[in-house]
Short mmCIF file of C-alpha atoms and ligand atoms in Angstrom, two decimals:
data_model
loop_
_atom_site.label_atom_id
_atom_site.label_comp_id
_atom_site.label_asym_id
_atom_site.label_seq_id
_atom_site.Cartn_x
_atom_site.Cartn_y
_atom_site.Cartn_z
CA UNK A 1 -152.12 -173.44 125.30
CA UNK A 2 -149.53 -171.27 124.87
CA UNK A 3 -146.89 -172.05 122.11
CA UNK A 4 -143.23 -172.08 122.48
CA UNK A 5 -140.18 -172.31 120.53
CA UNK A 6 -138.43 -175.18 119.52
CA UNK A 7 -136.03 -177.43 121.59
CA UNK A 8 -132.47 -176.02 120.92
CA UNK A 9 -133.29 -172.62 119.26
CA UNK A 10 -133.93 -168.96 120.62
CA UNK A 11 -135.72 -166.26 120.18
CA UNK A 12 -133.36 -163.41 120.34
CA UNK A 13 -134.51 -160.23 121.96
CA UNK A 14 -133.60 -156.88 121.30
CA UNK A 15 -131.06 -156.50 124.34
CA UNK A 16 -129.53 -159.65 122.64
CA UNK A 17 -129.42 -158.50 118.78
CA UNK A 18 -127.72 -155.06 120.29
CA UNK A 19 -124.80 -157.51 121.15
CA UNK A 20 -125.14 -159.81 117.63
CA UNK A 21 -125.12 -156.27 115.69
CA UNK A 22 -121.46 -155.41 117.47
CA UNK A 23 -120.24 -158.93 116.77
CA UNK A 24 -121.18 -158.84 113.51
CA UNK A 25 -120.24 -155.70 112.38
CA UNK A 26 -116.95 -156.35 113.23
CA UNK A 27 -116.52 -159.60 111.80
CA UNK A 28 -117.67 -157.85 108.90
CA UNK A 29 -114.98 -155.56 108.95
CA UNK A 30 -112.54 -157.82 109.65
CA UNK A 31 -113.09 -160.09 106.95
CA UNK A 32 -113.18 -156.78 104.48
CA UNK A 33 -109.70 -156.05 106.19
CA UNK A 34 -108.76 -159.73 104.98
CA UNK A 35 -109.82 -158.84 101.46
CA UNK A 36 -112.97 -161.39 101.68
CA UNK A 37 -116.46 -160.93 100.06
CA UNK A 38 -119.39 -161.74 101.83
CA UNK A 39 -121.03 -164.73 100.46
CA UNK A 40 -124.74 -165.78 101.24
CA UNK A 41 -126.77 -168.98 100.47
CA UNK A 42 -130.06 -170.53 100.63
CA UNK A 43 -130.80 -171.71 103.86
CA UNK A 44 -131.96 -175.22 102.02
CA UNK A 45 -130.22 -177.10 99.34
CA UNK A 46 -130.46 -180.33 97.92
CA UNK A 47 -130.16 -183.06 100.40
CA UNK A 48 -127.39 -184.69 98.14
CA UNK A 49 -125.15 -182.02 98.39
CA UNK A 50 -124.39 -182.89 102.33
CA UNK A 51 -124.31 -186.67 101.72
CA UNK A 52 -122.09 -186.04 98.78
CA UNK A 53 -120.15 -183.22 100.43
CA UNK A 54 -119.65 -184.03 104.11
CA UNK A 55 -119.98 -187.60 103.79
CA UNK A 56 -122.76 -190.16 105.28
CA UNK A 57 -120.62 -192.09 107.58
CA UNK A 58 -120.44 -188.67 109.71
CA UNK A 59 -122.81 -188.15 112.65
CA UNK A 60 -124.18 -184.79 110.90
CA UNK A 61 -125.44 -186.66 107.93
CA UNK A 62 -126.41 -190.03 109.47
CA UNK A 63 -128.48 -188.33 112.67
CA UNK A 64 -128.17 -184.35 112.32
CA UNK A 65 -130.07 -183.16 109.24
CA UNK A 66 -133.39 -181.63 109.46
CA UNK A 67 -134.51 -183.50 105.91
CA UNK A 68 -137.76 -183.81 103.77
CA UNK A 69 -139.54 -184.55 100.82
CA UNK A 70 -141.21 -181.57 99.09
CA UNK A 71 -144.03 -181.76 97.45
CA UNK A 72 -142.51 -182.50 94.34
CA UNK A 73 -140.36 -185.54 95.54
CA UNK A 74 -137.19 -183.36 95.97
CA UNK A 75 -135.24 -184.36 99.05
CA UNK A 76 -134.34 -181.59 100.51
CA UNK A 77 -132.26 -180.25 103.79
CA UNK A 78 -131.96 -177.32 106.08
CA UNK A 79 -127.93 -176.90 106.16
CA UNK A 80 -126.21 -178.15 108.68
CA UNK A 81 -122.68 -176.48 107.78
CA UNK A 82 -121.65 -174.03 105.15
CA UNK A 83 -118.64 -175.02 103.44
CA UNK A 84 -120.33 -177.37 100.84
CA UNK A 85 -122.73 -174.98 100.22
CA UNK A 86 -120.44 -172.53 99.92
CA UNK A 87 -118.49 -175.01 97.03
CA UNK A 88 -121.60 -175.68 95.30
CA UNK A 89 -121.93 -172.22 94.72
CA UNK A 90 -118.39 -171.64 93.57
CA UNK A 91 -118.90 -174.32 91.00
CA UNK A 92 -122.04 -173.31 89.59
CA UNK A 93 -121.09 -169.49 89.53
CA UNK A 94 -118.06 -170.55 87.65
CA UNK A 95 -116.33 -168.18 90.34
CA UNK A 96 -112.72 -169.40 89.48
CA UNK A 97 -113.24 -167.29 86.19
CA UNK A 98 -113.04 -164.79 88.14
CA UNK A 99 -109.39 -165.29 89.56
CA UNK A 100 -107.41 -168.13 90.96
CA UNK A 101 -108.05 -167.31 94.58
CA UNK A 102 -111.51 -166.63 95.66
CA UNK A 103 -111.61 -165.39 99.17
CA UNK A 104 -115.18 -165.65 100.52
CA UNK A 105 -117.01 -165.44 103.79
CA UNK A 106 -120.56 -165.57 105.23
CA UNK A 107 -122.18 -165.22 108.60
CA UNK A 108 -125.39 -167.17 108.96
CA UNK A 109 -127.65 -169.40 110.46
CA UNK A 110 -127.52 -173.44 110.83
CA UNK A 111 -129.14 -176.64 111.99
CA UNK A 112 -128.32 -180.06 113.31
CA UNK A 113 -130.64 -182.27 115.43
CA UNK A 114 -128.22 -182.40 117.91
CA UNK A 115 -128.73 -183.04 121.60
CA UNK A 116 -128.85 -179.42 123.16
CA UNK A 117 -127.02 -178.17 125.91
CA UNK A 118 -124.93 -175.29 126.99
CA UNK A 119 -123.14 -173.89 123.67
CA UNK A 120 -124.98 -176.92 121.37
CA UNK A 121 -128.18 -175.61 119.84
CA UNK A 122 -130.15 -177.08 116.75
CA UNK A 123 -130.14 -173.79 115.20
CA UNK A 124 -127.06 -172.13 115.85
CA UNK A 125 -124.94 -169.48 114.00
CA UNK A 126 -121.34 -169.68 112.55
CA UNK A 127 -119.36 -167.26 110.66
CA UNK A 128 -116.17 -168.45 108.71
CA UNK A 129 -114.45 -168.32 105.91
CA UNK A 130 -113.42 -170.22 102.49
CA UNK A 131 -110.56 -169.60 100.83
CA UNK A 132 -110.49 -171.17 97.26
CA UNK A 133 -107.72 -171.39 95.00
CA UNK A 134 -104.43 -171.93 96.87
CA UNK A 135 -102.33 -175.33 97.76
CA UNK A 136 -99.95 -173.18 99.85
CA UNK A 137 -99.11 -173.47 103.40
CA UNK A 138 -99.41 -169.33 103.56
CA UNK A 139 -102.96 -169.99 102.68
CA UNK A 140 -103.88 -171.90 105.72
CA UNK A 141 -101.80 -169.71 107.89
CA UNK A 142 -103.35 -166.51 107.13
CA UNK A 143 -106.86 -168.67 107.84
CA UNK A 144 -105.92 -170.02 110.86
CA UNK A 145 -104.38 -166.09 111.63
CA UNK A 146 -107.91 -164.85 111.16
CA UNK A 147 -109.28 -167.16 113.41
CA UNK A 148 -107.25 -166.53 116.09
CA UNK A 149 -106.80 -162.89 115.61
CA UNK A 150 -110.86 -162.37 115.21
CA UNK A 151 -110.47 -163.66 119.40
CA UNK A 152 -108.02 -161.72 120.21
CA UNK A 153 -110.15 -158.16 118.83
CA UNK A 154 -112.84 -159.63 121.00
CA UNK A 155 -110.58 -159.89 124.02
CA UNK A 156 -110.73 -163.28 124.31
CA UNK A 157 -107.64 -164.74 126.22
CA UNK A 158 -107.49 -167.99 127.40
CA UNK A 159 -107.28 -169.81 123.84
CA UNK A 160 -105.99 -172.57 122.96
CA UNK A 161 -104.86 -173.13 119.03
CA UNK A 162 -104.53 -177.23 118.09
CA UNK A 163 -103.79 -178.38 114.76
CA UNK A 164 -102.97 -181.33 112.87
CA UNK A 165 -102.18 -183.19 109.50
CA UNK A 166 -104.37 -185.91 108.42
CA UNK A 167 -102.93 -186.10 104.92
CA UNK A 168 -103.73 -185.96 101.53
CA UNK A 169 -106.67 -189.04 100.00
CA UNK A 170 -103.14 -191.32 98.93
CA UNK A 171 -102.22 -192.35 102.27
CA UNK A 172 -105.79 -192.62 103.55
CA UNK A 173 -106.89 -196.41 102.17
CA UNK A 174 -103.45 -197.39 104.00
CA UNK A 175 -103.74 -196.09 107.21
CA UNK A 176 -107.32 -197.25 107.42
CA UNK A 177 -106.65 -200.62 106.75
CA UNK A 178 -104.01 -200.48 109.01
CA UNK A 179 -106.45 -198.45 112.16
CA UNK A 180 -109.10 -201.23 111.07
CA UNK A 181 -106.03 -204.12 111.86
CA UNK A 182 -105.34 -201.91 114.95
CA UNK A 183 -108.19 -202.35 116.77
CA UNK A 184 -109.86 -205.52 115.32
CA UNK A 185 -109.42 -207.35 118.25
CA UNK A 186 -110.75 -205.22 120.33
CA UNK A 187 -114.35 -204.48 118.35
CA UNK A 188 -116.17 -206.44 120.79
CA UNK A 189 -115.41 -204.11 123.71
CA UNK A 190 -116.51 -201.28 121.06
CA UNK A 191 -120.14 -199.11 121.51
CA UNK A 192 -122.19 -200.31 118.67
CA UNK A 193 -121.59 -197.17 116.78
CA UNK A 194 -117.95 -197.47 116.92
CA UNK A 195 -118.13 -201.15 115.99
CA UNK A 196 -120.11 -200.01 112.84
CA UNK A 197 -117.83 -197.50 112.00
CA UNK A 198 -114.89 -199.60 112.55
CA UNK A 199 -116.46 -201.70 109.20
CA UNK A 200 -117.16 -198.39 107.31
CA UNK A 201 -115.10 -195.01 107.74
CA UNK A 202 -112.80 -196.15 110.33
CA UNK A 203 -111.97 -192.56 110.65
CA UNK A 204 -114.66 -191.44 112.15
CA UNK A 205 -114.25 -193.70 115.23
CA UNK A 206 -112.53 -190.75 116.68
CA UNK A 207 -115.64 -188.95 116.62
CA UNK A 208 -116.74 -191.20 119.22
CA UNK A 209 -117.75 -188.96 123.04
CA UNK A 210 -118.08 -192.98 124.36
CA UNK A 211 -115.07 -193.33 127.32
CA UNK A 212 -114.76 -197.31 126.68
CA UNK A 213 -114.02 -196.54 122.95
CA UNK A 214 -111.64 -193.39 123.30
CA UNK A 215 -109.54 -195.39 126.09
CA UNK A 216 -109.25 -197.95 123.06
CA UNK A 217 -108.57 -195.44 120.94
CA UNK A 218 -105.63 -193.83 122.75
CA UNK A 219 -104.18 -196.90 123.75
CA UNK A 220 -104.12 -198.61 120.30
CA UNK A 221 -105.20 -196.30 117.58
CA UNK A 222 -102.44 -195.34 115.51
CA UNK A 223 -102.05 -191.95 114.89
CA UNK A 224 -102.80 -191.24 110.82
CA UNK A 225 -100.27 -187.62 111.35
CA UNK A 226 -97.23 -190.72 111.16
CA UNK A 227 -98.73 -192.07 107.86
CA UNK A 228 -98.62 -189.04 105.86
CA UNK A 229 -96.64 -188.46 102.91
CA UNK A 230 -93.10 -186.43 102.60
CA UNK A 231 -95.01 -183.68 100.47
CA UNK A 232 -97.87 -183.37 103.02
CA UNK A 233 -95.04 -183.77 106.04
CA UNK A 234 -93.58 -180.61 103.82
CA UNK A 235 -96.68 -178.48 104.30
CA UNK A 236 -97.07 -179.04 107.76
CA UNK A 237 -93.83 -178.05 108.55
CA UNK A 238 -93.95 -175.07 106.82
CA UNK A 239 -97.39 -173.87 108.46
CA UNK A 240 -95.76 -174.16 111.40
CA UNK A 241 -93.00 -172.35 110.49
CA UNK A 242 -95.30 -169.40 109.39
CA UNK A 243 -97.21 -169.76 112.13
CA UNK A 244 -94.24 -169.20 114.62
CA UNK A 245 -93.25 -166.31 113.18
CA UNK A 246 -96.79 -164.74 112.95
CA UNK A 247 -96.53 -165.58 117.04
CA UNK A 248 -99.28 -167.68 116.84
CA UNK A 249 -99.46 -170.06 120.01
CA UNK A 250 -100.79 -173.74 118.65
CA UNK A 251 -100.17 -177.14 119.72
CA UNK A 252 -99.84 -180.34 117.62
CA UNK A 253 -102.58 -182.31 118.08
CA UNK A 254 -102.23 -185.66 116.54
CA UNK A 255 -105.35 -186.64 117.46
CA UNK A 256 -107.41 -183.83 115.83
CA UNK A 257 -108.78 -185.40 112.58
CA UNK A 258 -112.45 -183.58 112.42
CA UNK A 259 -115.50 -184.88 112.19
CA UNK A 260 -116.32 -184.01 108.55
CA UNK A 261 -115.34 -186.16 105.46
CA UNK A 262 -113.84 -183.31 102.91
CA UNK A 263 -110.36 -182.88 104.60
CA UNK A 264 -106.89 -183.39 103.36
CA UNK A 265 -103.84 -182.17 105.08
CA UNK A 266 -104.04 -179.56 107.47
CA UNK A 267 -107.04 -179.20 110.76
CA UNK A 268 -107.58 -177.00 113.21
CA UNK A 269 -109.74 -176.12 116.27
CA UNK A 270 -109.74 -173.36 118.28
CA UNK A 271 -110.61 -174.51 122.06
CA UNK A 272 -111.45 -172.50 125.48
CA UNK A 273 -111.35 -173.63 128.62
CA UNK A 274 -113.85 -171.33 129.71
CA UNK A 275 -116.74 -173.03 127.28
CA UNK A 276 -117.56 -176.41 128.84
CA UNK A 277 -117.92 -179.41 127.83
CA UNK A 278 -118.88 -178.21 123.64
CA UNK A 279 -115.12 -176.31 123.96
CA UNK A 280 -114.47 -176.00 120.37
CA UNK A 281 -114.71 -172.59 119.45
CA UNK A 282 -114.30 -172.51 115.92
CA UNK A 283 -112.99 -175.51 113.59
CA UNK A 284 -111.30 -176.30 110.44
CA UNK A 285 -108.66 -176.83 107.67
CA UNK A 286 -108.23 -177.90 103.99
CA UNK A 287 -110.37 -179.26 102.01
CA UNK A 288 -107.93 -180.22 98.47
CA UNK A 289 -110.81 -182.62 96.83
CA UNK A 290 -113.84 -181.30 97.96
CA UNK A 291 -114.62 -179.03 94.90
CA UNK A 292 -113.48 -181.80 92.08
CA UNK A 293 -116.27 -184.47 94.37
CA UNK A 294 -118.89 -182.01 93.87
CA UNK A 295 -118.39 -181.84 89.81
CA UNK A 296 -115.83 -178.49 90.10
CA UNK A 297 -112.52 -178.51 88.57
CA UNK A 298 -109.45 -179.84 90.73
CA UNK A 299 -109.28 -176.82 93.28
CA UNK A 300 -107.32 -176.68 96.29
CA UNK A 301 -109.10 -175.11 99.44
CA UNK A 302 -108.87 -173.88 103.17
CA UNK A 303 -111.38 -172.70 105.65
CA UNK A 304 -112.98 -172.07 109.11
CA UNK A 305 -115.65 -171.87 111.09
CA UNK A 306 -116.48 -170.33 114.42
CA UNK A 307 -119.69 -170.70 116.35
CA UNK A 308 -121.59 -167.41 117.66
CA UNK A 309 -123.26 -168.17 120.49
CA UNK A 310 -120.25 -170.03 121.66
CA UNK A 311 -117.89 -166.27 121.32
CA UNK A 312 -121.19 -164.61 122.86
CA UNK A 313 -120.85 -167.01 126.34
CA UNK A 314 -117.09 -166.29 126.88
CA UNK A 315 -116.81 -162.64 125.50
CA UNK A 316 -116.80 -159.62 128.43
CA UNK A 317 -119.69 -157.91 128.11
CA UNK A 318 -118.11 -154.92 128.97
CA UNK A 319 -116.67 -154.90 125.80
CA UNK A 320 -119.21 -154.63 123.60
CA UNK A 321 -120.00 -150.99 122.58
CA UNK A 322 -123.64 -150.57 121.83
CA UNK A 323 -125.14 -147.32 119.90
CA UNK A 324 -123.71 -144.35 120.97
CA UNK A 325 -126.74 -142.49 118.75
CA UNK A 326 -128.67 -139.46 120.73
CA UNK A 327 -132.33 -140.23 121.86
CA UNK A 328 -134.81 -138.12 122.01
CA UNK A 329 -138.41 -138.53 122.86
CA UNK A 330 -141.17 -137.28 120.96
CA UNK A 331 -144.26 -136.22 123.25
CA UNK A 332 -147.23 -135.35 121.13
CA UNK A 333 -150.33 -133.80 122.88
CA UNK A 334 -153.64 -133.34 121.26
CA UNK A 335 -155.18 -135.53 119.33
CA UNK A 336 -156.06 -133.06 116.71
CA UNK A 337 -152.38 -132.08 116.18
CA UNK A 338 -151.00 -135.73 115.20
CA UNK A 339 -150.23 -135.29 111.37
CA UNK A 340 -148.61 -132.03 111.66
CA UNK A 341 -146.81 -133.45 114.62
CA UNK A 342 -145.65 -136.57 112.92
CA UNK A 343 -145.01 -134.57 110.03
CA UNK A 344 -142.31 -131.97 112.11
CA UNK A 345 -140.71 -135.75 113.28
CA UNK A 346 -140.77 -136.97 109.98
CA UNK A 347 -138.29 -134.05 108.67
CA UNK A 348 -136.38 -135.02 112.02
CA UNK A 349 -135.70 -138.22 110.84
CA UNK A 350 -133.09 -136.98 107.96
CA UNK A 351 -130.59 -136.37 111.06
CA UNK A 352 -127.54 -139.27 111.26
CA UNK A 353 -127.02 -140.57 114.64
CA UNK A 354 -130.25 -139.73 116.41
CA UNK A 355 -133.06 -142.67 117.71
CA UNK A 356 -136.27 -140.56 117.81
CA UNK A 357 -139.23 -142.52 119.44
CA UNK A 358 -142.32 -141.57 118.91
CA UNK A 359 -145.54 -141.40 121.63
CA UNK A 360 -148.29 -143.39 120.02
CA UNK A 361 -150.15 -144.59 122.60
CA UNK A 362 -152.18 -141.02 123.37
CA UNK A 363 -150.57 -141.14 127.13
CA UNK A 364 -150.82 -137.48 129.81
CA UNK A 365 -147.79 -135.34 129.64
CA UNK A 366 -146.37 -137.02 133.29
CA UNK A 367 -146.89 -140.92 131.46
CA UNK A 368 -145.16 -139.89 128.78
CA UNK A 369 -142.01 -138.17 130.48
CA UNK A 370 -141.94 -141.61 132.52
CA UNK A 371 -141.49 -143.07 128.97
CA UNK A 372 -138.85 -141.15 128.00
CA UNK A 373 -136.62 -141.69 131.25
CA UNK A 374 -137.21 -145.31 130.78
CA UNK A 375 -135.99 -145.02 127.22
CA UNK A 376 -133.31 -142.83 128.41
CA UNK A 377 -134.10 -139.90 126.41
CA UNK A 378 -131.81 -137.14 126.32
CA UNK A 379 -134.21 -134.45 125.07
CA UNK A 380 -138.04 -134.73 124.84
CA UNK A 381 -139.80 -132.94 122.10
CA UNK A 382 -143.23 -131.79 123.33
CA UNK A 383 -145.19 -130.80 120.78
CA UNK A 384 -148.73 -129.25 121.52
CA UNK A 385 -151.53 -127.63 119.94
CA UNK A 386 -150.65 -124.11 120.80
CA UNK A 387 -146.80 -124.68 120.08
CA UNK A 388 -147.97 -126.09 116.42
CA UNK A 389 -149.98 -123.12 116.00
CA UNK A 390 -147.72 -120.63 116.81
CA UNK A 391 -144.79 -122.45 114.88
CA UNK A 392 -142.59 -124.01 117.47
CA UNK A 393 -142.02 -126.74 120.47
CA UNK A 394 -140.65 -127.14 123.53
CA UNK A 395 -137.58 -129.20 124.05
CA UNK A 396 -136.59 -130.48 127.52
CA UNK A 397 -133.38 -131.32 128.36
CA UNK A 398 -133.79 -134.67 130.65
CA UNK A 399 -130.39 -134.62 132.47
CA UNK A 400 -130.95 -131.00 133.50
CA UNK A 401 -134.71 -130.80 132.93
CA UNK A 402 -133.99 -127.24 131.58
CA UNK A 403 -136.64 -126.06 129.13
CA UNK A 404 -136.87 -123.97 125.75
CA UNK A 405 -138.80 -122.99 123.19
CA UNK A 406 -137.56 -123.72 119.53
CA UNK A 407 -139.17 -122.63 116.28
CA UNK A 408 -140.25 -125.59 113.97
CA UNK A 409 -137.89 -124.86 111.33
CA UNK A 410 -134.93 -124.22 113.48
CA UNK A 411 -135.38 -127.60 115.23
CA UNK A 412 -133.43 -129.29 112.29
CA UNK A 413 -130.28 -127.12 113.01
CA UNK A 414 -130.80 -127.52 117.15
CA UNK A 415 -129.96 -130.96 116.80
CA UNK A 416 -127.66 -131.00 114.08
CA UNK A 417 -125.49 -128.43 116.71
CA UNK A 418 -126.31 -130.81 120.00
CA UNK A 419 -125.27 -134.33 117.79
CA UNK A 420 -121.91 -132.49 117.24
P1 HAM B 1 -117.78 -177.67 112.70
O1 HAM B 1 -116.63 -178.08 113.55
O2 HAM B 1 -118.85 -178.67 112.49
O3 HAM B 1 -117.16 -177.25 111.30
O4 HAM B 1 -118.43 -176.34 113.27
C1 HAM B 1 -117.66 -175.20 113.50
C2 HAM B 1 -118.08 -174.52 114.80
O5 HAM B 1 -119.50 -174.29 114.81
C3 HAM B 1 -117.83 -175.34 116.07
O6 HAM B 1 -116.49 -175.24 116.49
C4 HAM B 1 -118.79 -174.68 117.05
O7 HAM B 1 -118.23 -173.47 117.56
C5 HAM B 1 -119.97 -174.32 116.16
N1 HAM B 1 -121.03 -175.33 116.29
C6 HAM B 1 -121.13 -176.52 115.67
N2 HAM B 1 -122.24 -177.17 116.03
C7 HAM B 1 -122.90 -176.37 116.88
C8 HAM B 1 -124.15 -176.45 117.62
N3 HAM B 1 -124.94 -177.50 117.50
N4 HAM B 1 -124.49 -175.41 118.42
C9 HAM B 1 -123.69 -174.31 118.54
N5 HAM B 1 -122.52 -174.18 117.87
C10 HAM B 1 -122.12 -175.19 117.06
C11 HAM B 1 -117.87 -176.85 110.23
O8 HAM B 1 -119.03 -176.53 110.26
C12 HAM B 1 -117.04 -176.72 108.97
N6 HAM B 1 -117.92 -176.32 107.86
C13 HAM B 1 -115.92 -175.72 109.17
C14 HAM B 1 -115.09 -175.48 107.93
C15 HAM B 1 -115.19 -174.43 107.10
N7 HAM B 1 -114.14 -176.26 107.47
C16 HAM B 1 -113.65 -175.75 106.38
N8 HAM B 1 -114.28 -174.64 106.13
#
């Protein structure tokens, strides 16, 4: 029997990584352009952290994680987001002494038991960003700037920018009391989920996909945006503000209140129309309390994240630029001569911007130039016994199958010339 992967991840093959590489290496330089270090974690942490961090009323903690007891009785989890990981890390690296705003970022993998489907894996990849240090509304504009402007260099169009205020923790007791009174009387007509949540976190009944409850929803839920404070009311307003002027399109959503437990004040998603049913693209906001929950001091933060393989199904493949490096194709025959020829390839190799693939499989002289078209050479490299023994190869040029004779140590300088 043959094995296979798991349900909801993929193997990712090299005509896929060449696309991951582009995307990546632009984020990267992006988020270098934004003044923010690259941050990485352990792919497993303590299963508390995520209980503590994203709360366990929320569907990734109750039914997501990928959890287990080690062998010595630690509960541990494979991470299912980064941000609390990301905090944990702040706190124990006692990264605040090292400025009041610590701009971080990280690109990496993550897994929920989810139920796969176009755009939802269980392991799936998300780069974003946390931005510790600042209550100000400039902070979660130039976040939510990022976002959008990290589309825009991949030519995404089509976009469509929602955010929200769900308030700071005062107001929160209140409105839920009053969203509990809301719909009370309609709990029987509730999934069993909903009905649940409606005696725990009531705020997580909007992260219900069930029809019956969001028609419920929208036609008695109150909206918690008309319950927040003046100062929080304040912020928004001035986000906005800064957000018009930096001629970012977004739309108030009042109904946008996230599906994770750490935030206060401002959220955001970034949709397309051209995803599917899993639209979000990316998904956020501030997170004022988090860092104090986990045992930090009181730190105010902001962040995103955006999904990969949801940018990889919408971006134009035309647009990614793969390796523009020169290939040439190394055809060695005579079994005798393989060290010294792998030894001439060797000194090759100190050339920037060249791919140089080597024959290893012993093939005739016609197999191999069928090699090198497939691999789109532009020059082959034949290297025989009576070239090594009279100090030089032949090169053939494949797009005009001319053919020369170059001494061994001048081959260095023929390619530096040809690469320029
Ligand atoms: P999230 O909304 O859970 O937020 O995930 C962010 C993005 O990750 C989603 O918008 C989506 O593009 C992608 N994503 C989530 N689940 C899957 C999946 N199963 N398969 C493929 N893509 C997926 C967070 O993770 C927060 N930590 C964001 C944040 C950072 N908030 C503040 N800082």
């Amino acid at each position: 029997m043959i094995l296979r992967n798991i349900k909801g991840t993929k193997d990712l093959l090299p005509n896929d990584t060449k696309k991951w590489q582009w995307i990546e290496s632009n984020i990267h330089k992006i988020m270098c352009s934004y003044g923010y270090g690259e941050i990485r974690t352990p792919i497993f942490e303590n299963t508390e952290l995520f209980i503590r961090g994203i709360g366990d009323a929320t569907d990734i903690v109750s039914k997501e994680m990928y959890s287990w007891i080690d062998q010595g009785n630690k509960k541990l989890t494979l991470r299912p987001e980064l941000t609390a990981p990301v905090v944990r890390s702040y706190i124990q690296h006692n990264m605040q002494s090292l400025g009041p705003i610590t701009r971080l970022y990280y690109i990496d993998s993550l897994f929920r038991r989810e139920r796969p489907q176009a755009g939802r894996q269980r392991q799936f990849h998300q780069y974003g960003i946390e931005a510790i240090g600042s209550e100000f509304p400039e902070q979660d504009a130039e976040v939510i700037s990022i976002a959008y402007n990290i589309y825009k260099f991949f030519g995404i169009k089509e976009l469509s920018v929602r955010i929200n205020s769900i308030g700071g923790i005062s107001i929160r007791d209140k409105y839920l009391k009053l969203l509990k009174s809301s719909l009370e009387k309609y709990k029987t007509y509730l999934s069993p989920v909903s009905q649940k949540r409606l005696d725990g976190n009531a705020l997580r009944l909007f992260d219900s996909k069930n029809k019956e409850d969001q028609k419920i929803l929208n036609e008695n839920a109150p909206f918690i945006f008309d319950h927040i404070s003046d100062e929080d009311l304040i912020h928004f307003n001035t986000l906005i503000k800064i957000l018009k002027k930096m001629n970012i399109p977004f739309y108030h959503d009042k109904k946008l209140v996230r599906g994770l437990d750490y935030y206060t004040r401002t959220t955001f998603e970034i949709t397309s129309n051209k995803l599917g049913a899993q639209d979000a693209l990316c998904g956020g906001g501030r997170y004022d309390k988090l860092i104090e929950q986990l045992g930090g001091k009181k730190t105010p933060a902001m962040g995103f994240a955006a999904g990969i393989e949801r940018l990889l199904m919408i971006i134009d493949n035309a647009k990614i630029q793969h390796s523009q490096n020169m290939n040439i194709y190394i055809s060695i025959l005579g079994e005798k001569i393989i060290p010294q020829a792998m030894n001439i390839i060797n000194d090759l190799r100190k050339l920037n911007n060249i791919s140089i693939i080597t024959e290893t499989n012993r093939r005739s002289l016609k197999a191999q130039m069928r090699e090198a078209n497939r691999q789109k050479s532009k020059y082959v490299i034949i290297i025989g016994e009576n070239e090594i023994n009279n100090n030089y190869v032949i090169i053939k040029n494949m797009e005009n199958s001319e053919q020369f004779e170059v001494l061994i140590n001048k081959l260095e300088k023929f390619f530096i010339e040809k690469i320029n």
